[in-house]
C-alpha positions as YAML, in Angstrom:
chain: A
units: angstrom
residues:
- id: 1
  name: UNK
  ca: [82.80, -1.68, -87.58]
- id: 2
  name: UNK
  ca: [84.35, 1.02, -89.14]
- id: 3
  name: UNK
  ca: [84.07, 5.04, -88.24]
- id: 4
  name: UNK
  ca: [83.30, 7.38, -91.29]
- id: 5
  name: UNK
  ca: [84.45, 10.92, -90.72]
- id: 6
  name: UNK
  ca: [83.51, 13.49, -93.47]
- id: 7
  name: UNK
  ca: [86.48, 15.68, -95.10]
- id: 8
  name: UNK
  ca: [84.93, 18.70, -93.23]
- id: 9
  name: UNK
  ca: [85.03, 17.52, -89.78]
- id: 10
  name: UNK
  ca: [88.54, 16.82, -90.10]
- id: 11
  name: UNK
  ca: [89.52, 19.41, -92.16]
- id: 12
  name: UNK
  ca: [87.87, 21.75, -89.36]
- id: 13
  name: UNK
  ca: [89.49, 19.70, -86.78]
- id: 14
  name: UNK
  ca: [92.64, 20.51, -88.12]
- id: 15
  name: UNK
  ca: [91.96, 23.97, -88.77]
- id: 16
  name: UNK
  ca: [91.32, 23.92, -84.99]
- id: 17
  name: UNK
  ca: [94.27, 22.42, -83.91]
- id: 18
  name: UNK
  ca: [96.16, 24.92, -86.17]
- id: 19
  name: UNK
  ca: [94.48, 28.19, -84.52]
- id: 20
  name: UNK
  ca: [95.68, 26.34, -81.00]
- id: 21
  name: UNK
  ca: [99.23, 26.12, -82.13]
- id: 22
  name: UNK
  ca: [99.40, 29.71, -82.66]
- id: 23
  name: UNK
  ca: [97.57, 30.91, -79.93]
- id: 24
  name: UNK
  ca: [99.81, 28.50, -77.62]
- id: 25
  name: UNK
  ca: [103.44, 30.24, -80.03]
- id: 26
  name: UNK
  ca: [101.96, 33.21, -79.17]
- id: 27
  name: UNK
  ca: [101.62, 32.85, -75.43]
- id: 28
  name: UNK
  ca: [104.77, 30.71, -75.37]
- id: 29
  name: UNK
  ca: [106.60, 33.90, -76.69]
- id: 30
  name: UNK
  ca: [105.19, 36.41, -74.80]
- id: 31
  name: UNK
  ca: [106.35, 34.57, -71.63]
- id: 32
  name: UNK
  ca: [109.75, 34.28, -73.47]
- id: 33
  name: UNK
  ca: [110.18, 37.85, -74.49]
- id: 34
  name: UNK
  ca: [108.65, 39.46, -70.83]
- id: 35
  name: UNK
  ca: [111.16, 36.95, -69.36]
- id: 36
  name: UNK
  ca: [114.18, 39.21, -70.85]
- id: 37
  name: UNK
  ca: [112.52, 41.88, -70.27]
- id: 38
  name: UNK
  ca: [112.23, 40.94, -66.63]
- id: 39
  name: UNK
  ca: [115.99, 40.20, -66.58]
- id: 40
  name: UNK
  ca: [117.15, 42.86, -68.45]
- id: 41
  name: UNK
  ca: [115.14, 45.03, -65.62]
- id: 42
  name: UNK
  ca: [116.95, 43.23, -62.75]
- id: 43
  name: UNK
  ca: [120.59, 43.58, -64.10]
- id: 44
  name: UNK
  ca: [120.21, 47.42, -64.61]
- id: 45
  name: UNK
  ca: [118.37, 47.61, -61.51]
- id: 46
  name: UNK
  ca: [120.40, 45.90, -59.92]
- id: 47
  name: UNK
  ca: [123.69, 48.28, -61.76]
- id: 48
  name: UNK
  ca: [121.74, 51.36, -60.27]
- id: 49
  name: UNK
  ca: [121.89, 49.79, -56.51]
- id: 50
  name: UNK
  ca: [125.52, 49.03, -56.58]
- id: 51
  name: UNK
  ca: [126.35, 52.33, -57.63]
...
């Protein structure tokens, strides 16, 4: 028994799985980039304390 899958279903699986990997890069370097921001706000916070 063999499964037949038409060119469209997987090219619109793929297509799919493409708009996921972006969306998840995109969330993936948000978190990166508000991380340093989030550090970067801590060390001169943390400068303005000490003085």
């Amino acid at each position: 028994m063999r499964l037949r899958i038409s060119r469209k279903t997987v090219a619109e699986v793929l297509d799919v799985a493409g708009l996921a990997a972006l969306d998840a890069a995109a969330w993936s370097w948000c978190a990166t980039a508000g991380l340093v921001v989030l550090g970067v706000a801590l060390l001169v916070a943390g400068l303005v304390i000490d003085r």
